[in-house]
């Protein structure tokens, strides 16, 4: 059977952005392979949640926003749900865009150095390119472009692993769950950058466009697509962490971002390593710069009852993209914003995932395709772990948890 690559690739393109590259780089540089288990957990958890999201879109022909509004009941609760989604997705993704575009620009700088355009020119050019894809109105074109970017990222970061030659004994030790001193913030960032709340909205809407009305055959394709695409995304994240751990852990170098990784590994591993990391970072930033506005636009259209791909979709997508470009062009250092956003994702995730889990148990919505007991058990386990990590971070920041 031919493996489908479709909406799942959009999810991978969305979560493998500069935030992921930065979080994985810092995890590897500062803690070696010790937090590798967090990425493995996050990948399996993402498959579980994204499968539910895709199933919702295929079976019901609705996006997650529509399903939430339908199940909200009274108008006050609907208003609260809509407010949460708009704040978390539309405003949050506008802030993400600064990191996406700046990260992509840093990748371009790593490739071309001083001979290339300055950072603002990179930001402007990449924003225009992202806008061109968003304005086409063609889902197929977007899907193919993002699949291509995911392929580029896979090859680039796999190549960086081969060049840096990791210690596989230590790598296997990193699969045993443990949180080293000072590593909690980074562990939650790794989970938050992989299991992204806005991807639940993006996946349901994209799956509806691709497979709605195709019955069980479409549902099986959606499930396979989710497993393959998200699994590939998890491997890319692992490649980045392993590259940083193999080349930078205990080196004493101060690393702030994925772009620093590209520059730091060149002296030991040659210019090919810098080019590979730079290409991967450029592709990661551009892919996320396309998918983040898409997710926000899908959600706003669903909440307002407007059709996707219409004028409102384009307005919201371009607004998110423009705000991000303006912030990126202002020259702010995106590191703190990126990491804080990933941790915020880790804290927000249980709220959005709980809404999804409730929707997936409504027979009036899904009929015989509601969650099985095993699916509910697995999803509940993911929620408990993410809620526990987020709660521990909050209590530790308040001085309650040692």
mmCIF file of C-alpha atoms in Angstrom:
data_model
loop_
_atom_site.group_PDB
_atom_site.id
_atom_site.type_symbol
_atom_site.label_atom_id
_atom_site.label_comp_id
_atom_site.label_asym_id
_atom_site.label_seq_id
_atom_site.Cartn_x
_atom_site.Cartn_y
_atom_site.Cartn_z
ATOM 1 C CA UNK A 1 0.000 0.000 0.000
ATOM 2 C CA UNK A 2 1.261 3.450 -0.848
ATOM 3 C CA UNK A 3 1.872 5.476 2.305
ATOM 4 C CA UNK A 4 -0.171 8.676 2.245
ATOM 5 C CA UNK A 5 1.451 11.956 3.122
ATOM 6 C CA UNK A 6 -1.016 14.757 3.563
ATOM 7 C CA UNK A 7 -2.419 16.702 6.502
ATOM 8 C CA UNK A 8 -0.060 14.888 8.863
ATOM 9 C CA UNK A 9 2.833 16.513 7.031
ATOM 10 C CA UNK A 10 1.262 19.908 7.776
ATOM 11 C CA UNK A 11 1.344 19.009 11.465
ATOM 12 C CA UNK A 12 5.006 18.027 11.222
ATOM 13 C CA UNK A 13 5.828 21.184 9.278
ATOM 14 C CA UNK A 14 4.078 23.183 11.993
ATOM 15 C CA UNK A 15 5.797 21.741 15.066
ATOM 16 C CA UNK A 16 9.285 21.490 13.538
ATOM 17 C CA UNK A 17 9.930 25.219 13.607
ATOM 18 C CA UNK A 18 12.663 27.424 15.069
ATOM 19 C CA UNK A 19 11.144 26.831 18.514
ATOM 20 C CA UNK A 20 11.725 23.096 18.164
ATOM 21 C CA UNK A 21 15.215 23.605 16.751
ATOM 22 C CA UNK A 22 16.049 25.967 19.627
ATOM 23 C CA UNK A 23 14.548 23.782 22.374
ATOM 24 C CA UNK A 24 16.207 20.620 21.051
ATOM 25 C CA UNK A 25 19.546 22.401 20.593
ATOM 26 C CA UNK A 26 19.514 23.745 24.157
ATOM 27 C CA UNK A 27 18.438 20.356 25.517
ATOM 28 C CA UNK A 28 21.331 18.586 23.797
ATOM 29 C CA UNK A 29 23.929 21.290 24.475
ATOM 30 C CA UNK A 30 23.051 21.689 28.164
ATOM 31 C CA UNK A 31 21.941 18.188 29.204
ATOM 32 C CA UNK A 32 23.415 15.848 26.605
ATOM 33 C CA UNK A 33 21.114 12.921 25.847
ATOM 34 C CA UNK A 34 19.355 13.028 29.244
ATOM 35 C CA UNK A 35 16.100 14.520 27.933
ATOM 36 C CA UNK A 36 15.783 12.312 24.853
ATOM 37 C CA UNK A 37 12.967 10.412 26.576
ATOM 38 C CA UNK A 38 10.862 13.609 26.617
ATOM 39 C CA UNK A 39 10.942 13.757 22.809
ATOM 40 C CA UNK A 40 10.034 10.067 22.498
ATOM 41 C CA UNK A 41 7.092 10.550 24.875
ATOM 42 C CA UNK A 42 6.026 13.719 23.050
ATOM 43 C CA UNK A 43 6.071 11.940 19.683
ATOM 44 C CA UNK A 44 3.854 9.060 20.844
ATOM 45 C CA UNK A 45 1.548 11.490 22.656
ATOM 46 C CA UNK A 46 1.270 13.625 19.533
ATOM 47 C CA UNK A 47 0.278 10.595 17.447
ATOM 48 C CA UNK A 48 -2.480 9.770 19.964
ATOM 49 C CA UNK A 49 -3.946 13.290 20.053
ATOM 50 C CA UNK A 50 -3.524 14.076 16.353
ATOM 51 C CA UNK A 51 -5.220 10.799 15.364
ATOM 52 C CA UNK A 52 -8.272 11.914 17.336
ATOM 53 C CA UNK A 53 -8.179 15.304 15.657
ATOM 54 C CA UNK A 54 -7.890 13.811 12.164
ATOM 55 C CA UNK A 55 -10.694 11.330 12.912
ATOM 56 C CA UNK A 56 -12.931 14.181 14.024
ATOM 57 C CA UNK A 57 -12.389 16.010 10.728
ATOM 58 C CA UNK A 58 -12.815 12.937 8.505
ATOM 59 C CA UNK A 59 -15.893 11.457 10.218
ATOM 60 C CA UNK A 60 -17.854 14.612 11.071
ATOM 61 C CA UNK A 61 -16.724 16.989 8.327
ATOM 62 C CA UNK A 62 -16.183 19.563 11.083
ATOM 63 C CA UNK A 63 -13.145 21.318 12.446
ATOM 64 C CA UNK A 64 -12.269 21.223 16.136
ATOM 65 C CA UNK A 65 -13.503 24.794 16.598
ATOM 66 C CA UNK A 66 -16.923 23.868 15.196
ATOM 67 C CA UNK A 67 -17.112 20.771 17.394
ATOM 68 C CA UNK A 68 -16.232 22.759 20.503
ATOM 69 C CA UNK A 69 -18.854 25.391 19.775
ATOM 70 C CA UNK A 70 -21.502 22.746 19.070
ATOM 71 C CA UNK A 71 -20.807 21.082 22.418
ATOM 72 C CA UNK A 72 -20.471 24.247 24.470
ATOM 73 C CA UNK A 73 -24.184 24.531 25.196
ATOM 74 C CA UNK A 74 -25.209 27.905 26.626
ATOM 75 C CA UNK A 75 -24.069 31.165 24.964
ATOM 76 C CA UNK A 76 -21.845 32.204 27.879
ATOM 77 C CA UNK A 77 -19.832 28.996 27.637
ATOM 78 C CA UNK A 78 -19.611 29.346 23.849
ATOM 79 C CA UNK A 79 -18.244 32.861 24.283
ATOM 80 C CA UNK A 80 -15.666 31.621 26.802
ATOM 81 C CA UNK A 81 -14.563 28.792 24.495
ATOM 82 C CA UNK A 82 -14.312 31.136 21.517
ATOM 83 C CA UNK A 83 -12.336 33.646 23.575
ATOM 84 C CA UNK A 84 -9.863 30.986 24.720
ATOM 85 C CA UNK A 85 -9.300 29.742 21.190
ATOM 86 C CA UNK A 86 -8.866 33.210 19.690
ATOM 87 C CA UNK A 87 -6.428 34.337 22.385
ATOM 88 C CA UNK A 88 -4.450 31.099 22.371
ATOM 89 C CA UNK A 89 -4.274 30.667 18.611
ATOM 90 C CA UNK A 90 -4.729 33.957 16.783
ATOM 91 C CA UNK A 91 -2.716 36.130 19.152
ATOM 92 C CA UNK A 92 -0.276 33.381 20.146
ATOM 93 C CA UNK A 93 0.475 32.449 16.548
ATOM 94 C CA UNK A 94 1.070 36.078 15.648
ATOM 95 C CA UNK A 95 3.762 36.125 18.328
ATOM 96 C CA UNK A 96 5.152 32.805 17.064
ATOM 97 C CA UNK A 97 5.580 34.264 13.607
ATOM 98 C CA UNK A 98 8.374 36.518 14.835
ATOM 99 C CA UNK A 99 10.326 33.460 15.925
ATOM 100 C CA UNK A 100 9.441 31.542 12.751
ATOM 101 C CA UNK A 101 10.613 34.271 10.399
ATOM 102 C CA UNK A 102 13.643 35.224 12.480
ATOM 103 C CA UNK A 103 14.650 31.577 12.803
ATOM 104 C CA UNK A 104 14.354 31.048 9.052
ATOM 105 C CA UNK A 105 16.414 34.196 8.478
ATOM 106 C CA UNK A 106 19.103 32.910 10.848
ATOM 107 C CA UNK A 107 19.205 29.704 8.826
ATOM 108 C CA UNK A 108 19.715 31.718 5.667
ATOM 109 C CA UNK A 109 22.516 33.671 7.335
ATOM 110 C CA UNK A 110 24.181 30.442 8.441
ATOM 111 C CA UNK A 111 24.174 29.211 4.832
ATOM 112 C CA UNK A 112 25.289 32.368 3.025
ATOM 113 C CA UNK A 113 27.109 34.311 5.765
ATOM 114 C CA UNK A 114 28.026 37.937 5.105
ATOM 115 C CA UNK A 115 27.668 37.428 1.356
ATOM 116 C CA UNK A 116 23.907 37.010 1.689
ATOM 117 C CA UNK A 117 21.117 39.508 2.368
ATOM 118 C CA UNK A 118 20.831 41.163 5.794
ATOM 119 C CA UNK A 119 18.351 39.775 8.313
ATOM 120 C CA UNK A 120 15.545 42.213 7.560
ATOM 121 C CA UNK A 121 15.738 41.374 3.866
ATOM 122 C CA UNK A 122 15.518 37.686 4.721
ATOM 123 C CA UNK A 123 12.459 38.337 6.916
ATOM 124 C CA UNK A 124 10.715 40.370 4.206
ATOM 125 C CA UNK A 125 11.482 37.854 1.465
ATOM 126 C CA UNK A 126 10.345 34.876 3.546
ATOM 127 C CA UNK A 127 7.157 36.675 4.637
ATOM 128 C CA UNK A 128 6.305 37.418 0.995
ATOM 129 C CA UNK A 129 6.944 33.786 0.042
ATOM 130 C CA UNK A 130 4.728 32.526 2.887
ATOM 131 C CA UNK A 131 2.000 34.999 1.916
ATOM 132 C CA UNK A 132 2.113 33.807 -1.691
ATOM 133 C CA UNK A 133 1.444 30.220 -0.597
ATOM 134 C CA UNK A 134 -1.357 31.281 1.762
ATOM 135 C CA UNK A 135 -3.085 33.367 -0.905
ATOM 136 C CA UNK A 136 -3.136 30.654 -3.560
ATOM 137 C CA UNK A 137 -6.259 29.115 -2.047
ATOM 138 C CA UNK A 138 -5.007 25.707 -3.213
ATOM 139 C CA UNK A 139 -4.818 23.142 -0.438
ATOM 140 C CA UNK A 140 -2.978 20.702 -2.717
ATOM 141 C CA UNK A 141 -0.236 23.238 -3.474
ATOM 142 C CA UNK A 142 0.236 24.028 0.215
ATOM 143 C CA UNK A 143 0.350 20.361 1.082
ATOM 144 C CA UNK A 144 2.977 19.586 -1.556
ATOM 145 C CA UNK A 145 5.121 22.563 -0.574
ATOM 146 C CA UNK A 146 5.078 21.569 3.084
ATOM 147 C CA UNK A 147 5.817 17.919 2.323
ATOM 148 C CA UNK A 148 8.845 19.134 0.365
ATOM 149 C CA UNK A 149 10.015 21.272 3.298
ATOM 150 C CA UNK A 150 9.588 18.363 5.725
ATOM 151 C CA UNK A 151 11.674 16.192 3.386
ATOM 152 C CA UNK A 152 14.413 18.829 3.276
ATOM 153 C CA UNK A 153 14.454 19.064 7.080
ATOM 154 C CA UNK A 154 14.656 15.284 7.416
ATOM 155 C CA UNK A 155 17.616 14.960 5.077
ATOM 156 C CA UNK A 156 19.451 17.988 6.498
ATOM 157 C CA UNK A 157 19.268 16.990 10.155
ATOM 158 C CA UNK A 158 19.861 13.295 9.433
ATOM 159 C CA UNK A 159 23.026 14.382 7.647
ATOM 160 C CA UNK A 160 24.108 16.428 10.656
ATOM 161 C CA UNK A 161 23.790 13.345 12.881
ATOM 162 C CA UNK A 162 25.964 11.293 10.541
ATOM 163 C CA UNK A 163 28.639 13.978 10.536
ATOM 164 C CA UNK A 164 28.763 14.429 14.342
ATOM 165 C CA UNK A 165 28.872 10.664 15.120
ATOM 166 C CA UNK A 166 26.936 10.395 18.421
ATOM 167 C CA UNK A 167 27.706 7.996 21.282
ATOM 168 C CA UNK A 168 24.922 5.417 20.914
ATOM 169 C CA UNK A 169 25.474 3.993 24.401
ATOM 170 C CA UNK A 170 24.743 7.356 26.000
ATOM 171 C CA UNK A 171 21.908 7.886 23.529
ATOM 172 C CA UNK A 172 20.174 4.720 24.773
ATOM 173 C CA UNK A 173 20.626 5.877 28.392
ATOM 174 C CA UNK A 174 18.750 9.050 27.473
ATOM 175 C CA UNK A 175 15.628 6.978 26.783
ATOM 176 C CA UNK A 176 15.269 6.297 30.536
ATOM 177 C CA UNK A 177 13.019 9.035 31.998
ATOM 178 C CA UNK A 178 14.830 11.389 34.366
ATOM 179 C CA UNK A 179 14.958 15.157 34.839
ATOM 180 C CA UNK A 180 18.481 16.474 35.500
ATOM 181 C CA UNK A 181 19.009 19.447 37.771
ATOM 182 C CA UNK A 182 17.721 22.546 36.012
ATOM 183 C CA UNK A 183 16.180 20.506 33.206
ATOM 184 C CA UNK A 184 12.449 20.753 34.032
ATOM 185 C CA UNK A 185 11.871 23.940 32.051
ATOM 186 C CA UNK A 186 13.616 22.414 29.029
ATOM 187 C CA UNK A 187 11.735 19.095 29.347
ATOM 188 C CA UNK A 188 8.400 20.910 29.276
ATOM 189 C CA UNK A 189 9.621 23.048 26.376
ATOM 190 C CA UNK A 190 10.450 19.868 24.417
ATOM 191 C CA UNK A 191 6.970 18.488 25.061
ATOM 192 C CA UNK A 192 5.320 21.848 24.407
ATOM 193 C CA UNK A 193 7.122 22.311 21.102
ATOM 194 C CA UNK A 194 6.004 18.877 19.858
ATOM 195 C CA UNK A 195 2.422 18.518 21.140
ATOM 196 C CA UNK A 196 1.193 21.894 19.914
ATOM 197 C CA UNK A 197 -2.415 22.905 20.755
ATOM 198 C CA UNK A 198 -2.983 24.760 17.483
ATOM 199 C CA UNK A 199 -2.056 21.629 15.519
ATOM 200 C CA UNK A 200 -5.193 19.943 16.846
ATOM 201 C CA UNK A 201 -7.249 22.612 15.062
ATOM 202 C CA UNK A 202 -5.067 22.554 11.947
ATOM 203 C CA UNK A 203 -5.190 18.766 11.596
ATOM 204 C CA UNK A 204 -8.964 18.433 11.952
ATOM 205 C CA UNK A 205 -9.604 21.149 9.360
ATOM 206 C CA UNK A 206 -6.997 19.876 6.888
ATOM 207 C CA UNK A 207 -8.221 16.272 7.233
ATOM 208 C CA UNK A 208 -11.752 17.432 6.549
ATOM 209 C CA UNK A 209 -10.591 19.050 3.308
ATOM 210 C CA UNK A 210 -8.619 15.969 2.264
ATOM 211 C CA UNK A 211 -10.814 13.029 3.325
ATOM 212 C CA UNK A 212 -14.319 14.094 4.417
ATOM 213 C CA UNK A 213 -16.951 11.884 2.812
ATOM 214 C CA UNK A 214 -14.487 9.093 1.928
ATOM 215 C CA UNK A 215 -15.697 6.786 4.708
ATOM 216 C CA UNK A 216 -13.560 4.108 6.322
ATOM 217 C CA UNK A 217 -10.993 4.191 3.502
ATOM 218 C CA UNK A 218 -10.337 7.873 4.162
ATOM 219 C CA UNK A 219 -10.145 7.239 7.891
ATOM 220 C CA UNK A 220 -7.538 4.507 7.438
ATOM 221 C CA UNK A 221 -5.465 6.770 5.197
ATOM 222 C CA UNK A 222 -5.707 9.563 7.762
ATOM 223 C CA UNK A 223 -4.475 7.266 10.529
ATOM 224 C CA UNK A 224 -1.525 5.996 8.509
ATOM 225 C CA UNK A 225 -0.665 9.546 7.451
ATOM 226 C CA UNK A 226 -0.676 10.664 11.082
ATOM 227 C CA UNK A 227 1.609 7.860 12.267
ATOM 228 C CA UNK A 228 4.120 8.255 9.437
ATOM 229 C CA UNK A 229 4.219 12.054 9.389
ATOM 230 C CA UNK A 230 4.312 12.654 13.146
ATOM 231 C CA UNK A 231 6.792 9.807 13.587
ATOM 232 C CA UNK A 232 9.031 11.459 11.013
ATOM 233 C CA UNK A 233 8.693 14.761 12.855
ATOM 234 C CA UNK A 234 9.726 13.095 16.098
ATOM 235 C CA UNK A 235 12.806 11.677 14.376
ATOM 236 C CA UNK A 236 13.761 15.136 13.100
ATOM 237 C CA UNK A 237 13.548 16.528 16.655
ATOM 238 C CA UNK A 238 15.675 13.642 17.929
ATOM 239 C CA UNK A 239 18.232 14.276 15.175
ATOM 240 C CA UNK A 240 18.578 17.906 16.304
ATOM 241 C CA UNK A 241 18.992 17.010 19.986
ATOM 242 C CA UNK A 242 21.491 14.260 19.180
ATOM 243 C CA UNK A 243 23.515 16.583 16.939
ATOM 244 C CA UNK A 244 23.732 19.184 19.719
ATOM 245 C CA UNK A 245 24.538 16.576 22.383
ATOM 246 C CA UNK A 246 27.267 14.944 20.290
ATOM 247 C CA UNK A 247 28.930 18.193 19.288
ATOM 248 C CA UNK A 248 28.313 20.682 22.094
ATOM 249 C CA UNK A 249 27.601 18.977 25.440
ATOM 250 C CA UNK A 250 30.367 19.801 27.958
ATOM 251 C CA UNK A 251 32.076 22.011 25.362
ATOM 252 C CA UNK A 252 31.670 25.140 27.455
ATOM 253 C CA UNK A 253 30.276 27.068 24.474
ATOM 254 C CA UNK A 254 27.317 29.383 25.104
ATOM 255 C CA UNK A 255 24.495 28.312 22.787
ATOM 256 C CA UNK A 256 21.351 30.405 22.451
ATOM 257 C CA UNK A 257 19.660 29.054 19.334
ATOM 258 C CA UNK A 258 19.801 26.640 16.424
ATOM 259 C CA UNK A 259 21.749 29.232 14.462
ATOM 260 C CA UNK A 260 24.468 29.117 17.137
ATOM 261 C CA UNK A 261 24.573 25.340 16.634
ATOM 262 C CA UNK A 262 25.248 25.861 12.929
ATOM 263 C CA UNK A 263 28.164 28.184 13.655
ATOM 264 C CA UNK A 264 29.579 26.218 16.608
ATOM 265 C CA UNK A 265 29.952 22.860 14.895
ATOM 266 C CA UNK A 266 31.759 24.164 11.794
ATOM 267 C CA UNK A 267 35.287 24.289 13.318
ATOM 268 C CA UNK A 268 35.145 20.632 14.379
ATOM 269 C CA UNK A 269 33.041 19.146 11.592
ATOM 270 C CA UNK A 270 33.603 21.407 8.599
ATOM 271 C CA UNK A 271 31.369 23.722 6.541
ATOM 272 C CA UNK A 272 29.096 20.865 5.448
ATOM 273 C CA UNK A 273 27.748 20.600 9.020
ATOM 274 C CA UNK A 274 26.991 24.336 9.079
ATOM 275 C CA UNK A 275 25.206 24.147 5.738
ATOM 276 C CA UNK A 276 23.102 21.166 6.802
ATOM 277 C CA UNK A 277 21.943 22.798 10.051
ATOM 278 C CA UNK A 278 21.372 26.118 8.259
ATOM 279 C CA UNK A 279 19.250 24.489 5.550
ATOM 280 C CA UNK A 280 17.247 22.602 8.183
ATOM 281 C CA UNK A 281 16.645 25.775 10.191
ATOM 282 C CA UNK A 282 15.605 27.740 7.079
ATOM 283 C CA UNK A 283 13.119 25.020 6.067
ATOM 284 C CA UNK A 284 11.798 24.745 9.628
ATOM 285 C CA UNK A 285 11.150 28.476 9.894
ATOM 286 C CA UNK A 286 9.470 28.771 6.501
ATOM 287 C CA UNK A 287 7.220 25.738 7.039
ATOM 288 C CA UNK A 288 6.031 27.050 10.412
ATOM 289 C CA UNK A 289 5.586 30.549 8.971
ATOM 290 C CA UNK A 290 3.023 29.026 6.586
ATOM 291 C CA UNK A 291 1.216 26.675 8.976
ATOM 292 C CA UNK A 292 0.827 28.965 12.012
ATOM 293 C CA UNK A 293 -1.319 31.531 10.105
ATOM 294 C CA UNK A 294 -3.267 28.633 8.543
ATOM 295 C CA UNK A 295 -4.171 27.225 11.961
ATOM 296 C CA UNK A 296 -5.275 30.603 13.301
ATOM 297 C CA UNK A 297 -7.344 31.293 10.176
ATOM 298 C CA UNK A 298 -9.037 27.880 10.279
ATOM 299 C CA UNK A 299 -9.980 28.340 13.937
ATOM 300 C CA UNK A 300 -11.390 31.860 13.506
ATOM 301 C CA UNK A 301 -13.439 30.792 10.463
ATOM 302 C CA UNK A 302 -14.868 27.820 12.349
ATOM 303 C CA UNK A 303 -15.774 29.865 15.408
ATOM 304 C CA UNK A 304 -17.498 32.503 13.283
ATOM 305 C CA UNK A 305 -19.320 29.995 11.091
ATOM 306 C CA UNK A 306 -17.548 31.211 7.946
ATOM 307 C CA UNK A 307 -16.284 28.807 5.264
ATOM 308 C CA UNK A 308 -12.566 28.009 5.132
ATOM 309 C CA UNK A 309 -10.482 29.365 2.260
ATOM 310 C CA UNK A 310 -12.734 32.422 1.973
ATOM 311 C CA UNK A 311 -11.935 36.105 2.454
ATOM 312 C CA UNK A 312 -11.918 35.878 6.272
ATOM 313 C CA UNK A 313 -9.400 33.023 6.103
ATOM 314 C CA UNK A 314 -7.034 35.124 4.001
ATOM 315 C CA UNK A 315 -7.465 38.233 6.161
ATOM 316 C CA UNK A 316 -6.693 36.385 9.396
ATOM 317 C CA UNK A 317 -3.753 34.473 7.895
ATOM 318 C CA UNK A 318 -2.202 37.626 6.444
ATOM 319 C CA UNK A 319 -2.781 39.561 9.676
ATOM 320 C CA UNK A 320 -0.971 36.901 11.717
ATOM 321 C CA UNK A 321 1.847 36.819 9.168
ATOM 322 C CA UNK A 322 2.163 40.622 9.031
ATOM 323 C CA UNK A 323 2.295 41.070 12.809
ATOM 324 C CA UNK A 324 4.983 38.395 13.029
ATOM 325 C CA UNK A 325 7.002 40.030 10.245
ATOM 326 C CA UNK A 326 6.823 43.442 11.937
ATOM 327 C CA UNK A 327 8.013 42.032 15.270
ATOM 328 C CA UNK A 328 10.793 40.084 13.556
ATOM 329 C CA UNK A 329 11.838 43.149 11.586
ATOM 330 C CA UNK A 330 12.094 45.181 14.774
ATOM 331 C CA UNK A 331 15.110 43.071 15.733
ATOM 332 C CA UNK A 332 13.957 41.626 19.045
ATOM 333 C CA UNK A 333 15.849 38.587 20.313
ATOM 334 C CA UNK A 334 13.363 35.735 19.815
ATOM 335 C CA UNK A 335 14.985 33.242 22.212
ATOM 336 C CA UNK A 336 13.044 34.141 25.357
ATOM 337 C CA UNK A 337 9.788 34.483 23.419
ATOM 338 C CA UNK A 338 10.293 31.126 21.702
ATOM 339 C CA UNK A 339 11.081 29.179 24.865
ATOM 340 C CA UNK A 340 8.354 30.870 26.902
ATOM 341 C CA UNK A 341 5.863 30.107 24.141
ATOM 342 C CA UNK A 342 6.854 26.431 24.171
ATOM 343 C CA UNK A 343 6.361 26.233 27.941
ATOM 344 C CA UNK A 344 3.032 28.056 27.606
ATOM 345 C CA UNK A 345 2.048 25.421 25.041
ATOM 346 C CA UNK A 346 2.874 22.714 27.560
ATOM 347 C CA UNK A 347 0.619 24.385 30.122
ATOM 348 C CA UNK A 348 -2.214 25.204 27.689
ATOM 349 C CA UNK A 349 -2.212 21.773 26.064
ATOM 350 C CA UNK A 350 -4.231 19.937 28.770
ATOM 351 C CA UNK A 351 -7.049 22.485 28.393
ATOM 352 C CA UNK A 352 -7.379 22.152 24.610
ATOM 353 C CA UNK A 353 -6.799 18.381 24.665
ATOM 354 C CA UNK A 354 -9.519 17.980 27.308
ATOM 355 C CA UNK A 355 -11.977 19.737 24.985
ATOM 356 C CA UNK A 356 -10.921 17.357 22.201
ATOM 357 C CA UNK A 357 -11.271 14.275 24.415
ATOM 358 C CA UNK A 358 -14.808 15.309 25.416
ATOM 359 C CA UNK A 359 -15.755 15.819 21.762
ATOM 360 C CA UNK A 360 -14.338 12.417 20.801
ATOM 361 C CA UNK A 361 -16.727 10.680 23.218
ATOM 362 C CA UNK A 362 -19.913 12.275 21.846
ATOM 363 C CA UNK A 363 -21.879 9.638 19.919
ATOM 364 C CA UNK A 364 -24.204 12.339 18.612
ATOM 365 C CA UNK A 365 -21.162 13.736 16.797
ATOM 366 C CA UNK A 366 -19.094 10.670 15.839
ATOM 367 C CA UNK A 367 -21.518 7.770 15.995
ATOM 368 C CA UNK A 368 -19.598 4.476 16.062
ATOM 369 C CA UNK A 369 -16.256 6.267 15.643
ATOM 370 C CA UNK A 370 -16.094 7.566 19.218
ATOM 371 C CA UNK A 371 -12.987 6.768 21.245
ATOM 372 C CA UNK A 372 -12.496 3.203 22.389
ATOM 373 C CA UNK A 373 -11.693 2.559 26.079
ATOM 374 C CA UNK A 374 -8.021 2.083 25.145
ATOM 375 C CA UNK A 375 -7.928 5.381 23.239
ATOM 376 C CA UNK A 376 -9.507 7.159 26.202
ATOM 377 C CA UNK A 377 -6.976 5.549 28.542
ATOM 378 C CA UNK A 378 -4.001 6.580 26.398
ATOM 379 C CA UNK A 379 -5.291 10.118 25.880
ATOM 380 C CA UNK A 380 -6.025 10.491 29.595
ATOM 381 C CA UNK A 381 -2.499 9.318 30.378
ATOM 382 C CA UNK A 382 -1.064 11.988 28.060
ATOM 383 C CA UNK A 383 -3.228 14.620 29.740
ATOM 384 C CA UNK A 384 -2.145 13.556 33.226
ATOM 385 C CA UNK A 385 1.566 13.649 32.353
ATOM 386 C CA UNK A 386 1.392 17.035 30.626
ATOM 387 C CA UNK A 387 -0.796 18.477 33.396
ATOM 388 C CA UNK A 388 1.576 17.147 36.050
ATOM 389 C CA UNK A 389 4.675 18.590 34.399
ATOM 390 C CA UNK A 390 2.992 21.951 33.883
ATOM 391 C CA UNK A 391 1.737 22.059 37.470
ATOM 392 C CA UNK A 392 5.163 21.168 38.816
ATOM 393 C CA UNK A 393 6.730 23.992 36.798
ATOM 394 C CA UNK A 394 4.229 26.527 38.159
ATOM 395 C CA UNK A 395 4.684 25.341 41.765
ATOM 396 C CA UNK A 396 8.443 25.345 41.415
ATOM 397 C CA UNK A 397 8.396 28.885 40.033
ATOM 398 C CA UNK A 398 6.265 29.912 43.039
ATOM 399 C CA UNK A 399 8.768 28.334 45.428
ATOM 400 C CA UNK A 400 6.336 25.640 46.611
ATOM 401 C CA UNK A 401 8.093 22.711 44.885
ATOM 402 C CA UNK A 402 11.809 22.169 45.511
#
